[in-house]
């Protein structure tokens, strides 16, 4: 039972259910904006933490140097993959907060506004309201 509770409270599972629900109903293009935004940040994070280190491994000495220098701007002695990784991290750190505010605005104003205009049934409006309530109840900050 505890596993099921953790499973259903996981944000990724909630978005999976929401994606399946939207996939199985009439398409609403404004709902693609939050998914595209989240996908962009997840892709950049995966690229930075998995793809770049896999294809351009560094030795332990340069990792220690890079971790010490990660708070500062990349130096010319750092390799190109390290500079790219640091640039991705810097960009995502700077833009994650504003992007999440934008996405939440789109979810509430864009998607909910589209639903309230009567383009789809009342069942979908109720489902989306319950989704937003459940999401906000499970997570203090989203």
PDB file of C-alpha atoms in Angstrom:
ATOM      1  CA  UNK A   1       0.000   0.000   0.000  1.00  0.00           C
ATOM      2  CA  UNK A   2       2.861   2.370   0.817  1.00  0.00           C
ATOM      3  CA  UNK A   3       4.393   1.680  -2.593  1.00  0.00           C
ATOM      4  CA  UNK A   4       1.111   2.511  -4.333  1.00  0.00           C
ATOM      5  CA  UNK A   5       0.840   5.757  -2.389  1.00  0.00           C
ATOM      6  CA  UNK A   6       4.393   6.789  -3.326  1.00  0.00           C
ATOM      7  CA  UNK A   7       3.750   5.674  -6.908  1.00  0.00           C
ATOM      8  CA  UNK A   8       0.638   7.824  -7.345  1.00  0.00           C
ATOM      9  CA  UNK A   9       2.226  10.817  -5.597  1.00  0.00           C
ATOM     10  CA  UNK A  10       5.184  10.800  -7.978  1.00  0.00           C
ATOM     11  CA  UNK A  11       4.996  13.818 -10.284  1.00  0.00           C
ATOM     12  CA  UNK A  12       6.103  11.785 -13.312  1.00  0.00           C
ATOM     13  CA  UNK A  13       3.279   9.277 -12.797  1.00  0.00           C
ATOM     14  CA  UNK A  14       0.769  12.102 -12.527  1.00  0.00           C
ATOM     15  CA  UNK A  15       2.002  13.574 -15.788  1.00  0.00           C
ATOM     16  CA  UNK A  16       1.864  10.122 -17.382  1.00  0.00           C
ATOM     17  CA  UNK A  17      -1.800   9.787 -16.413  1.00  0.00           C
ATOM     18  CA  UNK A  18      -2.527  13.301 -17.611  1.00  0.00           C
ATOM     19  CA  UNK A  19      -0.726  12.616 -20.897  1.00  0.00           C
ATOM     20  CA  UNK A  20      -2.697   9.405 -21.423  1.00  0.00           C
ATOM     21  CA  UNK A  21      -5.940  11.202 -20.649  1.00  0.00           C
ATOM     22  CA  UNK A  22      -5.207  13.992 -23.115  1.00  0.00           C
ATOM     23  CA  UNK A  23      -4.006  11.473 -25.698  1.00  0.00           C
ATOM     24  CA  UNK A  24      -7.246   9.537 -25.493  1.00  0.00           C
ATOM     25  CA  UNK A  25      -9.444  12.655 -25.882  1.00  0.00           C
ATOM     26  CA  UNK A  26      -9.752  15.469 -28.394  1.00  0.00           C
ATOM     27  CA  UNK A  27      -6.443  17.278 -28.857  1.00  0.00           C
ATOM     28  CA  UNK A  28      -5.867  20.668 -27.269  1.00  0.00           C
ATOM     29  CA  UNK A  29      -2.669  22.208 -28.569  1.00  0.00           C
ATOM     30  CA  UNK A  30      -2.109  24.551 -25.624  1.00  0.00           C
ATOM     31  CA  UNK A  31      -1.430  21.507 -23.430  1.00  0.00           C
ATOM     32  CA  UNK A  32       1.721  20.800 -25.421  1.00  0.00           C
ATOM     33  CA  UNK A  33       3.448  23.914 -24.051  1.00  0.00           C
ATOM     34  CA  UNK A  34       3.985  22.560 -20.492  1.00  0.00           C
ATOM     35  CA  UNK A  35       5.059  19.157 -21.794  1.00  0.00           C
ATOM     36  CA  UNK A  36       7.512  20.716 -24.251  1.00  0.00           C
ATOM     37  CA  UNK A  37       8.963  22.921 -21.522  1.00  0.00           C
ATOM     38  CA  UNK A  38       9.410  20.054 -19.059  1.00  0.00           C
ATOM     39  CA  UNK A  39      10.825  17.867 -21.829  1.00  0.00           C
ATOM     40  CA  UNK A  40      13.390  20.506 -22.761  1.00  0.00           C
ATOM     41  CA  UNK A  41      14.687  20.765 -19.192  1.00  0.00           C
ATOM     42  CA  UNK A  42      14.700  16.981 -18.693  1.00  0.00           C
ATOM     43  CA  UNK A  43      16.537  16.518 -22.000  1.00  0.00           C
ATOM     44  CA  UNK A  44      19.160  19.120 -21.130  1.00  0.00           C
ATOM     45  CA  UNK A  45      19.659  17.560 -17.696  1.00  0.00           C
ATOM     46  CA  UNK A  46      20.020  14.089 -19.182  1.00  0.00           C
ATOM     47  CA  UNK A  47      22.443  15.388 -21.800  1.00  0.00           C
ATOM     48  CA  UNK A  48      24.550  17.108 -19.147  1.00  0.00           C
ATOM     49  CA  UNK A  49      24.601  14.274 -16.593  1.00  0.00           C
ATOM     50  CA  UNK A  50      24.599  11.162 -18.807  1.00  0.00           C
ATOM     51  CA  UNK A  51      25.365  11.729 -22.487  1.00  0.00           C
ATOM     52  CA  UNK A  52      28.310  14.139 -22.226  1.00  0.00           C
ATOM     53  CA  UNK A  53      30.122  12.134 -19.485  1.00  0.00           C
ATOM     54  CA  UNK A  54      29.567   8.903 -21.433  1.00  0.00           C
ATOM     55  CA  UNK A  55      30.982  10.134 -24.715  1.00  0.00           C
ATOM     56  CA  UNK A  56      33.608  12.443 -23.208  1.00  0.00           C
ATOM     57  CA  UNK A  57      34.810  10.828 -19.962  1.00  0.00           C
ATOM     58  CA  UNK A  58      37.199  12.764 -17.744  1.00  0.00           C
ATOM     59  CA  UNK A  59      39.778  11.432 -15.330  1.00  0.00           C
ATOM     60  CA  UNK A  60      39.524  11.855 -11.545  1.00  0.00           C
ATOM     61  CA  UNK A  61      41.951  14.783 -11.461  1.00  0.00           C
ATOM     62  CA  UNK A  62      40.010  16.869 -13.936  1.00  0.00           C
ATOM     63  CA  UNK A  63      36.715  15.952 -12.219  1.00  0.00           C
ATOM     64  CA  UNK A  64      38.022  17.293  -8.926  1.00  0.00           C
ATOM     65  CA  UNK A  65      39.235  20.436 -10.667  1.00  0.00           C
ATOM     66  CA  UNK A  66      35.940  20.859 -12.503  1.00  0.00           C
ATOM     67  CA  UNK A  67      33.838  20.338  -9.373  1.00  0.00           C
ATOM     68  CA  UNK A  68      35.887  22.983  -7.568  1.00  0.00           C
ATOM     69  CA  UNK A  69      35.502  25.349 -10.514  1.00  0.00           C
ATOM     70  CA  UNK A  70      31.843  24.570 -11.192  1.00  0.00           C
ATOM     71  CA  UNK A  71      30.672  27.600  -9.246  1.00  0.00           C
ATOM     72  CA  UNK A  72      32.771  29.916 -11.396  1.00  0.00           C
ATOM     73  CA  UNK A  73      32.789  30.491 -15.126  1.00  0.00           C
ATOM     74  CA  UNK A  74      34.470  27.804 -17.238  1.00  0.00           C
ATOM     75  CA  UNK A  75      38.147  28.384 -17.793  1.00  0.00           C
ATOM     76  CA  UNK A  76      40.099  27.927 -20.960  1.00  0.00           C
ATOM     77  CA  UNK A  77      41.904  24.930 -19.412  1.00  0.00           C
ATOM     78  CA  UNK A  78      38.604  23.027 -19.139  1.00  0.00           C
ATOM     79  CA  UNK A  79      37.789  20.834 -22.113  1.00  0.00           C
ATOM     80  CA  UNK A  80      35.054  21.670 -24.575  1.00  0.00           C
ATOM     81  CA  UNK A  81      32.640  19.005 -23.193  1.00  0.00           C
ATOM     82  CA  UNK A  82      33.139  20.391 -19.690  1.00  0.00           C
ATOM     83  CA  UNK A  83      32.464  23.912 -20.918  1.00  0.00           C
ATOM     84  CA  UNK A  84      29.290  22.740 -22.670  1.00  0.00           C
ATOM     85  CA  UNK A  85      28.171  20.892 -19.533  1.00  0.00           C
ATOM     86  CA  UNK A  86      28.788  23.942 -17.352  1.00  0.00           C
ATOM     87  CA  UNK A  87      26.992  26.189 -19.845  1.00  0.00           C
ATOM     88  CA  UNK A  88      23.962  23.853 -19.843  1.00  0.00           C
ATOM     89  CA  UNK A  89      23.937  23.787 -16.027  1.00  0.00           C
ATOM     90  CA  UNK A  90      24.217  27.571 -15.811  1.00  0.00           C
ATOM     91  CA  UNK A  91      21.424  28.081 -18.362  1.00  0.00           C
ATOM     92  CA  UNK A  92      19.073  25.587 -16.708  1.00  0.00           C
ATOM     93  CA  UNK A  93      19.742  27.021 -13.241  1.00  0.00           C
ATOM     94  CA  UNK A  94      18.980  30.538 -14.477  1.00  0.00           C
ATOM     95  CA  UNK A  95      15.890  29.653 -16.497  1.00  0.00           C
ATOM     96  CA  UNK A  96      14.231  26.846 -14.511  1.00  0.00           C
ATOM     97  CA  UNK A  97      12.345  29.132 -12.110  1.00  0.00           C
ATOM     98  CA  UNK A  98      10.984  31.496 -14.771  1.00  0.00           C
ATOM     99  CA  UNK A  99      10.091  28.527 -16.991  1.00  0.00           C
ATOM    100  CA  UNK A 100       8.119  26.859 -14.190  1.00  0.00           C
ATOM    101  CA  UNK A 101       6.257  30.121 -13.549  1.00  0.00           C
ATOM    102  CA  UNK A 102       5.477  30.348 -17.262  1.00  0.00           C
ATOM    103  CA  UNK A 103       4.298  26.734 -17.347  1.00  0.00           C
ATOM    104  CA  UNK A 104       2.086  27.174 -14.294  1.00  0.00           C
ATOM    105  CA  UNK A 105       0.582  30.298 -15.869  1.00  0.00           C
ATOM    106  CA  UNK A 106      -0.084  28.389 -19.105  1.00  0.00           C
ATOM    107  CA  UNK A 107      -1.611  25.470 -17.172  1.00  0.00           C
ATOM    108  CA  UNK A 108      -3.959  27.677 -15.189  1.00  0.00           C
ATOM    109  CA  UNK A 109      -4.796  30.424 -17.680  1.00  0.00           C
ATOM    110  CA  UNK A 110      -4.236  28.755 -21.047  1.00  0.00           C
ATOM    111  CA  UNK A 111      -5.415  25.215 -20.493  1.00  0.00           C
ATOM    112  CA  UNK A 112      -8.115  26.014 -17.968  1.00  0.00           C
ATOM    113  CA  UNK A 113      -9.275  28.969 -20.061  1.00  0.00           C
ATOM    114  CA  UNK A 114      -9.496  26.750 -23.112  1.00  0.00           C
ATOM    115  CA  UNK A 115     -11.489  24.201 -21.177  1.00  0.00           C
ATOM    116  CA  UNK A 116     -13.860  26.775 -19.747  1.00  0.00           C
ATOM    117  CA  UNK A 117     -14.655  28.171 -23.181  1.00  0.00           C
ATOM    118  CA  UNK A 118     -16.758  25.077 -23.746  1.00  0.00           C
ATOM    119  CA  UNK A 119     -14.713  23.378 -26.459  1.00  0.00           C
ATOM    120  CA  UNK A 120     -14.898  20.037 -24.646  1.00  0.00           C
ATOM    121  CA  UNK A 121     -17.219  18.343 -22.151  1.00  0.00           C
ATOM    122  CA  UNK A 122     -17.684  19.192 -18.489  1.00  0.00           C
ATOM    123  CA  UNK A 123     -16.084  15.870 -17.550  1.00  0.00           C
ATOM    124  CA  UNK A 124     -12.736  17.056 -18.902  1.00  0.00           C
ATOM    125  CA  UNK A 125     -12.987  20.361 -17.022  1.00  0.00           C
ATOM    126  CA  UNK A 126     -13.664  18.458 -13.812  1.00  0.00           C
ATOM    127  CA  UNK A 127     -10.822  16.055 -14.476  1.00  0.00           C
ATOM    128  CA  UNK A 128      -8.343  18.891 -15.028  1.00  0.00           C
ATOM    129  CA  UNK A 129      -9.530  20.745 -11.915  1.00  0.00           C
ATOM    130  CA  UNK A 130      -9.069  17.582  -9.855  1.00  0.00           C
ATOM    131  CA  UNK A 131      -5.636  17.026 -11.417  1.00  0.00           C
ATOM    132  CA  UNK A 132      -4.494  20.547 -10.465  1.00  0.00           C
ATOM    133  CA  UNK A 133      -5.914  20.150  -6.941  1.00  0.00           C
ATOM    134  CA  UNK A 134      -4.244  16.754  -6.472  1.00  0.00           C
ATOM    135  CA  UNK A 135      -0.935  18.007  -7.827  1.00  0.00           C
ATOM    136  CA  UNK A 136      -0.934  21.075  -5.574  1.00  0.00           C
ATOM    137  CA  UNK A 137      -2.005  19.051  -2.542  1.00  0.00           C
ATOM    138  CA  UNK A 138       0.810  16.513  -2.965  1.00  0.00           C
ATOM    139  CA  UNK A 139       3.569  19.036  -3.573  1.00  0.00           C
ATOM    140  CA  UNK A 140       4.162  22.185  -1.588  1.00  0.00           C
ATOM    141  CA  UNK A 141       5.999  23.854  -4.483  1.00  0.00           C
ATOM    142  CA  UNK A 142       5.629  22.871  -8.108  1.00  0.00           C
TER     143      UNK A 142
END
